[in-house]
XYZ file of N, CA and C in Angstrom:
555
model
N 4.077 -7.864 31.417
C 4.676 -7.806 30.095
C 3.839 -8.693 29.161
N 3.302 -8.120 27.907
C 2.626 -8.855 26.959
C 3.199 -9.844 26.394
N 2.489 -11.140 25.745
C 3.971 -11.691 24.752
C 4.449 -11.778 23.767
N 3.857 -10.227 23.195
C 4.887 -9.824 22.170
C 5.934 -9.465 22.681
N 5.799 -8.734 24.012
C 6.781 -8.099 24.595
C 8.243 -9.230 24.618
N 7.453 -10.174 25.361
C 8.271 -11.561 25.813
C 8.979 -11.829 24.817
N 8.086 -12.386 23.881
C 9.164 -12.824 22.296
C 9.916 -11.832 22.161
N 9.108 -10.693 22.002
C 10.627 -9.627 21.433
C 12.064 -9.718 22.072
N 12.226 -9.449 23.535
C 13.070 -9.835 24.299
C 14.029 -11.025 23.733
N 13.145 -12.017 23.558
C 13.781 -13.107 22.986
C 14.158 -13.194 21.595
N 13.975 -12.229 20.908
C 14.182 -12.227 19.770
C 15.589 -11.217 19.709
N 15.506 -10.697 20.542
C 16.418 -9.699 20.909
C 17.953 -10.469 21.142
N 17.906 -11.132 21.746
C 18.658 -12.184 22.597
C 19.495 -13.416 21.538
N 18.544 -13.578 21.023
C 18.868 -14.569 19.662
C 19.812 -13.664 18.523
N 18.977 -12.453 18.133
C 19.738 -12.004 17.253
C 21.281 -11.228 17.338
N 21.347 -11.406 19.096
C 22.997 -10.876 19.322
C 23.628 -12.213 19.221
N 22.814 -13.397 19.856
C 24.133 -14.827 20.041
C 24.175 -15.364 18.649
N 23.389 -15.108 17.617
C 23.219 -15.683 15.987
C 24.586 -14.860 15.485
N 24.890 -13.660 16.206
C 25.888 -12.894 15.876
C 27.216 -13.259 16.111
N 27.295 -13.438 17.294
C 28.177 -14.138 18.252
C 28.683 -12.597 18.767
N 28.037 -12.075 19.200
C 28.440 -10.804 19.992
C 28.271 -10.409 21.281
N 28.893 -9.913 22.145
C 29.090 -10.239 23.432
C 27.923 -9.144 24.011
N 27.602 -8.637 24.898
C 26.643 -7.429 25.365
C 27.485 -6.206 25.639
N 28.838 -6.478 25.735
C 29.813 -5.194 25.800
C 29.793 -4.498 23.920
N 29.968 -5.722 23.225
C 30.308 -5.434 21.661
C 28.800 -4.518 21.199
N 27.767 -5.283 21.783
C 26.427 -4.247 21.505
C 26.265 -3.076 21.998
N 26.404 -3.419 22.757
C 26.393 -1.273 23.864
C 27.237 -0.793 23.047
N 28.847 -1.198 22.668
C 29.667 -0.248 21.860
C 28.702 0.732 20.708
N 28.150 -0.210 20.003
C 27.307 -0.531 18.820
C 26.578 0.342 19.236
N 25.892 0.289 20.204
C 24.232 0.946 19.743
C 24.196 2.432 21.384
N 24.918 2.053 21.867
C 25.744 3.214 22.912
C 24.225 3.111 23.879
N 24.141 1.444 24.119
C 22.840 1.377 25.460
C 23.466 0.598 26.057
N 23.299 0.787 27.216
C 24.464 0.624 28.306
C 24.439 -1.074 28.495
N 25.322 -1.384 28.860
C 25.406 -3.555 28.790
C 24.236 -3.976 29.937
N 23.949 -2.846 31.044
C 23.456 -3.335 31.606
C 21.518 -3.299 31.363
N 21.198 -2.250 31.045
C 20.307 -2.132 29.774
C 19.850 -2.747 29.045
N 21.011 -3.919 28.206
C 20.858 -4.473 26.912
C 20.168 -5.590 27.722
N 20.935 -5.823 29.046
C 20.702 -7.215 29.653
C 19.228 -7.300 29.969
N 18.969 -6.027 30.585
C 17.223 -5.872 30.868
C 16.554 -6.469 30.247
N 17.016 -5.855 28.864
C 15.735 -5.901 27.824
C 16.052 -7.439 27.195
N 17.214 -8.035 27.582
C 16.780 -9.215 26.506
C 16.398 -10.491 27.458
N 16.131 -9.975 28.738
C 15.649 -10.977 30.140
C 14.112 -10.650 29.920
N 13.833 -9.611 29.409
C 12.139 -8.767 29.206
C 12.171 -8.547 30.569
N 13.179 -7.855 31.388
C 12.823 -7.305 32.279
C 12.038 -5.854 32.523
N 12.273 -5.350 31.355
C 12.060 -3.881 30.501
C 11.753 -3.794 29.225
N 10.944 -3.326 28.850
C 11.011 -2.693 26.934
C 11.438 -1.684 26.846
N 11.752 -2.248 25.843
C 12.656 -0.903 24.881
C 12.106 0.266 24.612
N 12.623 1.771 24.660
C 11.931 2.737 24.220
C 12.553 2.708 22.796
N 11.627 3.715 21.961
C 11.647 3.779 20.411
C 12.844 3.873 19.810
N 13.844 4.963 20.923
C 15.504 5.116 20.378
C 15.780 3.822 20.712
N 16.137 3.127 21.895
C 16.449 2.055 21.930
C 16.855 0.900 21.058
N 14.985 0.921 20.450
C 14.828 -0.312 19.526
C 15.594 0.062 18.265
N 15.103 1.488 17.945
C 16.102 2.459 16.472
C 17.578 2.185 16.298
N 18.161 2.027 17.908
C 19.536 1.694 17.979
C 19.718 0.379 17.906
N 19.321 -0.623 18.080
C 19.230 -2.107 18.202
C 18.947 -2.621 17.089
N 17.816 -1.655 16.172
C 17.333 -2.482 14.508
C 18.827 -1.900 13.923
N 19.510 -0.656 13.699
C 20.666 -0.265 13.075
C 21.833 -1.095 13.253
N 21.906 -1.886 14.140
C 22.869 -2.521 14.983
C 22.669 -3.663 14.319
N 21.256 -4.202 14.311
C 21.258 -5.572 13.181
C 20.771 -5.804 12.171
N 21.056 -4.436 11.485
C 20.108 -4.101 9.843
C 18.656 -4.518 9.698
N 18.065 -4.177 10.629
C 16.563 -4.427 10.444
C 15.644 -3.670 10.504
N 14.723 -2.956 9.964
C 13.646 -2.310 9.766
C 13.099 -2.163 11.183
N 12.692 -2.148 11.707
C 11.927 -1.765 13.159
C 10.631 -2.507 12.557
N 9.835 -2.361 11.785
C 8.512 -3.092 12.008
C 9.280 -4.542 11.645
N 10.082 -4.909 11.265
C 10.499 -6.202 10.400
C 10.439 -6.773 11.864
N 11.426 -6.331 13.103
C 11.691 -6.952 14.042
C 11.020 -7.230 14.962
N 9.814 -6.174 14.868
C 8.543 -6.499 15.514
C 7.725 -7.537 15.284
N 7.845 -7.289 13.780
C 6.807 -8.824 13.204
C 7.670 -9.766 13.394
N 8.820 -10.117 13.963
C 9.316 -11.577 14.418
C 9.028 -11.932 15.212
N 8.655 -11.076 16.267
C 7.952 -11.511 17.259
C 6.607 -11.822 17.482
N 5.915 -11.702 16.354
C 4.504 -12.450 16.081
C 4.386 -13.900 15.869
N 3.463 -14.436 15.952
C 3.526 -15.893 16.222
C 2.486 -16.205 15.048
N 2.897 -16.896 13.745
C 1.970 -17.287 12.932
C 1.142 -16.110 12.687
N 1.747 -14.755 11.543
C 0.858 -13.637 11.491
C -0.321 -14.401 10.894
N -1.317 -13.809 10.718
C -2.447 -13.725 9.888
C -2.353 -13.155 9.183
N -3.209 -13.224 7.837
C -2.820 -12.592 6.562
C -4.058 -11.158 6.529
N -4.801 -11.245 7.312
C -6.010 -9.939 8.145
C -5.742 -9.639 8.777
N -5.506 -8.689 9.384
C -5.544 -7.953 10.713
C -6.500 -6.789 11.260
N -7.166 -7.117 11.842
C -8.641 -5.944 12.098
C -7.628 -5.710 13.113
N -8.163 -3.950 12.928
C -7.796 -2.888 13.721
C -7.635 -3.279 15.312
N -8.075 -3.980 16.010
C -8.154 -4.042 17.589
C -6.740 -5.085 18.014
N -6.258 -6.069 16.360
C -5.417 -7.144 16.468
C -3.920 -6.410 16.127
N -4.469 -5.126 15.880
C -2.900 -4.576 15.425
C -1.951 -4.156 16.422
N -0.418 -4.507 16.248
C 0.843 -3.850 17.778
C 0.502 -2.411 17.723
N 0.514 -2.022 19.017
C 0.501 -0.557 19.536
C 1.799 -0.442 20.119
N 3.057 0.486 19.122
C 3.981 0.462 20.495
C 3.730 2.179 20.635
N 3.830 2.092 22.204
C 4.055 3.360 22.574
C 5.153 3.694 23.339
N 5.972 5.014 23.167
C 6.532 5.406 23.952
C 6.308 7.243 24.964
N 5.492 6.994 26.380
C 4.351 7.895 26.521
C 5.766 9.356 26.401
N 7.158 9.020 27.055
C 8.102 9.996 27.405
C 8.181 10.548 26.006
N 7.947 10.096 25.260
C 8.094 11.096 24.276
C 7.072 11.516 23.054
N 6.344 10.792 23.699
C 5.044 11.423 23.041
C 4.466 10.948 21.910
N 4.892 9.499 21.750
C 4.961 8.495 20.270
C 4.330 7.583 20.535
N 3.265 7.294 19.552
C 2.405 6.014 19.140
C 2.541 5.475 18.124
N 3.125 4.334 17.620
C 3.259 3.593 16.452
C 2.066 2.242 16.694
N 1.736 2.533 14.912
C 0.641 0.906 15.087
C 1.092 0.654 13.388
N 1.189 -0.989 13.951
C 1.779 -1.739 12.408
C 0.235 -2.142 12.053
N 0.104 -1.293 10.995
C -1.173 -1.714 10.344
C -0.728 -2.964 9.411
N 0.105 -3.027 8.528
C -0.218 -4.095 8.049
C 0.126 -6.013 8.856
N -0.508 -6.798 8.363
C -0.360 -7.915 9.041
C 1.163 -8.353 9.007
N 2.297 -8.518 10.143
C 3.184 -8.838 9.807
C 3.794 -10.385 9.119
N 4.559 -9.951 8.494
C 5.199 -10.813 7.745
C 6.831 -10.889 7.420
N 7.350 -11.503 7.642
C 8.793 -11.408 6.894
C 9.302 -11.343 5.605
N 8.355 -12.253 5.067
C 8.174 -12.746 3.100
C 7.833 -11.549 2.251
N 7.069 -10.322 2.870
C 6.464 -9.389 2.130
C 7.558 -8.116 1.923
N 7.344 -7.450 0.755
C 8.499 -6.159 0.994
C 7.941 -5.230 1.149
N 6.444 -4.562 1.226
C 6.252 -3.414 1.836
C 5.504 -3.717 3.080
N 5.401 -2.280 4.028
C 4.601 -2.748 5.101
C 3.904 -1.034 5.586
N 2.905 -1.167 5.989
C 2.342 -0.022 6.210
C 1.974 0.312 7.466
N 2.414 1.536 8.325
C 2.474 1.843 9.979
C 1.914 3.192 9.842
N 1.300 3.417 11.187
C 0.704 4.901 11.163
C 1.589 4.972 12.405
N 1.662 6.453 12.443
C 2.539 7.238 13.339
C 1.808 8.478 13.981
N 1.666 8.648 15.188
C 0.713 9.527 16.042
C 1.866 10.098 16.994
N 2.074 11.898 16.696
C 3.006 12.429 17.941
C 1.859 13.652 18.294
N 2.557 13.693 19.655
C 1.735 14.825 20.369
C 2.553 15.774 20.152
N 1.838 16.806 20.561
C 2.709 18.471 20.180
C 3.998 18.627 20.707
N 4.731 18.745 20.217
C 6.403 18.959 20.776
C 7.055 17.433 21.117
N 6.298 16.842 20.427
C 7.383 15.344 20.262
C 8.315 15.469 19.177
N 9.219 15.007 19.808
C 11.105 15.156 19.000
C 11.357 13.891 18.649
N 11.848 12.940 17.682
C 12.426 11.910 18.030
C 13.263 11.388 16.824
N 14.504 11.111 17.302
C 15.920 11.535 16.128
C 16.451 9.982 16.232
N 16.421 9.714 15.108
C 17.472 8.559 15.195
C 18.771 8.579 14.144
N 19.584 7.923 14.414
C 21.172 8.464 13.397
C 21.650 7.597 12.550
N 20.839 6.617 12.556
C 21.086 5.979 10.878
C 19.913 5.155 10.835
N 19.598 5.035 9.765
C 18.590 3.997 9.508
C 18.875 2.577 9.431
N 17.727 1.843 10.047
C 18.328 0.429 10.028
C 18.907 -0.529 9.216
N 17.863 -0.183 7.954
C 18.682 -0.512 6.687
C 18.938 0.731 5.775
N 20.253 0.444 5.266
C 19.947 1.723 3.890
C 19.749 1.679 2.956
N 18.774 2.889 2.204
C 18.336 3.107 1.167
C 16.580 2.564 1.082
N 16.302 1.756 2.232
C 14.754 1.756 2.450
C 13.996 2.491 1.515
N 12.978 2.627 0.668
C 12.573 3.477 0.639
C 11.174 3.580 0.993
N 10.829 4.750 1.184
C 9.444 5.492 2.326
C 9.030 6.235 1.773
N 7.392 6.469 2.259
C 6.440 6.957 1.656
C 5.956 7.578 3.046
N 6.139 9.036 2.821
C 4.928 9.295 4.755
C 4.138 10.147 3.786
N 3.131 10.114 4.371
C 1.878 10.475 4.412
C 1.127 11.446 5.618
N 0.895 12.463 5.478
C 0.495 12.873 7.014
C -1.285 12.574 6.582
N -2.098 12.687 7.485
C -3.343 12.071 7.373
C -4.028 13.604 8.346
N -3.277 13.836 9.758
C -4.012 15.123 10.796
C -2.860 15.672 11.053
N -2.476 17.510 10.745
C -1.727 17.690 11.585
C -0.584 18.205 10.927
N 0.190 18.629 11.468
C 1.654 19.278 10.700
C 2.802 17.911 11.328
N 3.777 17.536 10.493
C 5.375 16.774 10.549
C 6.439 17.964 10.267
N 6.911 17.617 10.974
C 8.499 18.202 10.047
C 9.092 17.301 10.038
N 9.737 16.690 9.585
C 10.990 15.589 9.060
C 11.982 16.083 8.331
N 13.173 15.542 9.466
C 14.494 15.992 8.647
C 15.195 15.044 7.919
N 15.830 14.814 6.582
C 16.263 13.522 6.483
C 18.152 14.324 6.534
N 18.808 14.025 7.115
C 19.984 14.609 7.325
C 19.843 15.866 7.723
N 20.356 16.842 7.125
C 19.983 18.505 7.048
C 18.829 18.714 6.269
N 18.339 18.685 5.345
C 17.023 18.782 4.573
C 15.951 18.821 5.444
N 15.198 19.531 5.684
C 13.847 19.746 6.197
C 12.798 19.988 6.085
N 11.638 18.720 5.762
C 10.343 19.275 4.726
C 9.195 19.439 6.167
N 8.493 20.052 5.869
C 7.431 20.477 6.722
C 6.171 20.096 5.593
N 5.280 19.258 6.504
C 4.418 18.473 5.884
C 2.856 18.305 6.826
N 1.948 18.901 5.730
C 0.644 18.740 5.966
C -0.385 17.958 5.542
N -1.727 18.396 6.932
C -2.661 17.016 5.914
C -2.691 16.817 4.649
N -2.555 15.909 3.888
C -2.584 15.312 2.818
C -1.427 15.313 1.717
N -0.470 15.953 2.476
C 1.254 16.378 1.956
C 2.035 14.410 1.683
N 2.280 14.272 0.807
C 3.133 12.644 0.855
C 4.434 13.035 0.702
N 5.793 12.504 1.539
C 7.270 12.349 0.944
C 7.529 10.531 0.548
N 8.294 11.120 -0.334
C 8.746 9.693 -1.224
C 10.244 9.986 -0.822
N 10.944 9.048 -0.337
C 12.623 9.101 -0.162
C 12.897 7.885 -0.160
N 14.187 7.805 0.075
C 15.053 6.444 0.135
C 16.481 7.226 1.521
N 15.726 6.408 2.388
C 16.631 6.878 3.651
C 18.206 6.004 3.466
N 19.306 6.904 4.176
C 20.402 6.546 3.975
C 20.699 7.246 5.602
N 20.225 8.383 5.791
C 21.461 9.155 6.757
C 20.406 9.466 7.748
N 20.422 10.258 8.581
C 19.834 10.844 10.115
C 18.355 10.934 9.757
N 17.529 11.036 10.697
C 16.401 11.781 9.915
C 15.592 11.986 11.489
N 14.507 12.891 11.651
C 13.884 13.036 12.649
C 12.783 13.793 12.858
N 11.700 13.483 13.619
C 10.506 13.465 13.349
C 10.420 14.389 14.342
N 9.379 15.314 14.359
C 8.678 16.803 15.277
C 7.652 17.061 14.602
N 6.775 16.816 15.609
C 5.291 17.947 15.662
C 5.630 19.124 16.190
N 5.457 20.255 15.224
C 5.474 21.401 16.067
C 4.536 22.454 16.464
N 3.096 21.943 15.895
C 2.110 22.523 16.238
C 1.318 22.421 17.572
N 0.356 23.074 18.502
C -0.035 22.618 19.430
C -1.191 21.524 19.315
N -1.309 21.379 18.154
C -2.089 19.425 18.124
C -1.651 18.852 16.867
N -1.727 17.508 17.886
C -1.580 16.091 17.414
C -1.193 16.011 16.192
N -0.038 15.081 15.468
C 0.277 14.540 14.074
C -0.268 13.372 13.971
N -0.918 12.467 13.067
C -0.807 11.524 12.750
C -0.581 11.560 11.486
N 0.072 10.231 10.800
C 0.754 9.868 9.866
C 0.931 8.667 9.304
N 1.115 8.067 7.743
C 0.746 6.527 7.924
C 2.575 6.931 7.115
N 3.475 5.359 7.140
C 4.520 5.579 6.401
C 4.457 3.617 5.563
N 4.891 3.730 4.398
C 5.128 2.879 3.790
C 6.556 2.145 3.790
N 7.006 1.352 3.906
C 8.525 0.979 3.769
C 8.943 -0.204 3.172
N 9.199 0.204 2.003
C 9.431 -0.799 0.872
C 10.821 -1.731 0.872
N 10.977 -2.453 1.451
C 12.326 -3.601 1.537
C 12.402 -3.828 -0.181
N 13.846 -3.810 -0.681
C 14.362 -4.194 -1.585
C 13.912 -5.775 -2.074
C-alpha cells in the first residue's frame, strides 16, 4: 500500500470520528458494508471509485478534495510523473489529479481515461451544485446528469452545476479520455 494510500485510510478514519459517527451510522449512509468501512479505514484495502463516490457524498467532499488531504505539503508544481493515479482496473477507470493539490484553491483540474464499455454511476454528488467543465480530449463520453443525456466528442466541452445522479460510459470500442474542471464555491 502506497502512502497516499495509508493517509487516505487515515483520513478516512478521522473524518467519521470528527463526526462522531459510529461505522454502523456510515454503512447506513453510504450502503458499504461496516465491515468494509473497517477495511478501508485500517488501509487494509482501497477503496474502489463507487466506494470513495459514496464516502465523499457521505462527507460533502469533492473526491479530488479528499484525495488532496491526503497529500503531505502539496507543491505548488506538479510534473506529470508526481501526479495521483487512481485506478479502478474492474471497471475500467483511470483518474489523474492534474492539478497540484490543495485545499485553499477552488478549482481543480483531473483527466479521466475509460476503456470501452466502462459504466460508472454515482447517485449524488458529493457536494451540490459543484460546478464542472468536461472536456473530452480522445474518444466518445456519454454522461448522464439525472435523465438528461449528452453524448460528447473530441473537442465537445459540458458546463453544468451537478446536483442529482450522473454517470459516465464509453460506448465506443476505444478508449475515452477526458479532462474535468471542478469549481468549489
Amino acid at each position: 500500500m502506497s502512502a497516499v494510500e495509508i493517509r487516505l485510510a487515515q483520513r478516512l478514519a478521522s473524518l467519521r470520528s470528527e463526526r462522531g459517527w459510529s461505522l454502523d451510522v456510515l454503512a447506513e449512509q453510504t450502503g458499504i458494508s461496516r465491515a468494509t468501512l473497517a477495511r478501508l479505514e485500517r488501509g487494509q484495502s482501497s477503496p474502489t471509485t463507487v466506494q470513495l463516490g459514496r464516502l465523499c457524498t457521505a462527507y460533502g467532499l469533492p473526491m479530488s478534495h479528499l484525495i488532496a488531504e491526503a497529500e503531505v505539503e502539496p507543491p505548488q508544481l506538479l510534473r506529470h510523473d508526481q501526479q495521483q493515479v487512481w485506478v479502478d482496473a474492474a471497471l475500467g477507470f483511470e483518474r489523474r489529479m492534474i492539478s497540484p493539490p490543495s485545499s485553499g484553491m477552488k478549482a481543480e483540474l483531473i483527466e479521466g481515461y475509460l476503456q470501452p464499455g466502462a459504466d460508472i454511476r454515482y447517485d449524488a454528488p458529493p457536494v451540490a451544485g459543484l460546478e464542472q467543465h468536461i472536456w473530452v480530449r480522445e474518444g466518445v463520453l456519454e454522461y448522464s446528469l439525472d435523465d438528461q443525456l449528452f453524448r460528447l466528442q473530441a473537442g465537445d466541452c459540458l458546463r453544468f452545476r451537478l446536483y442529482g445522479r450522473s454517470r459516465f460510459v464509453c460506448p465506443a470500442a476505444q478508449p475515452v479520455r477526458y479532462h474535468i474542471v471542478i469549481c468549489r464555491p
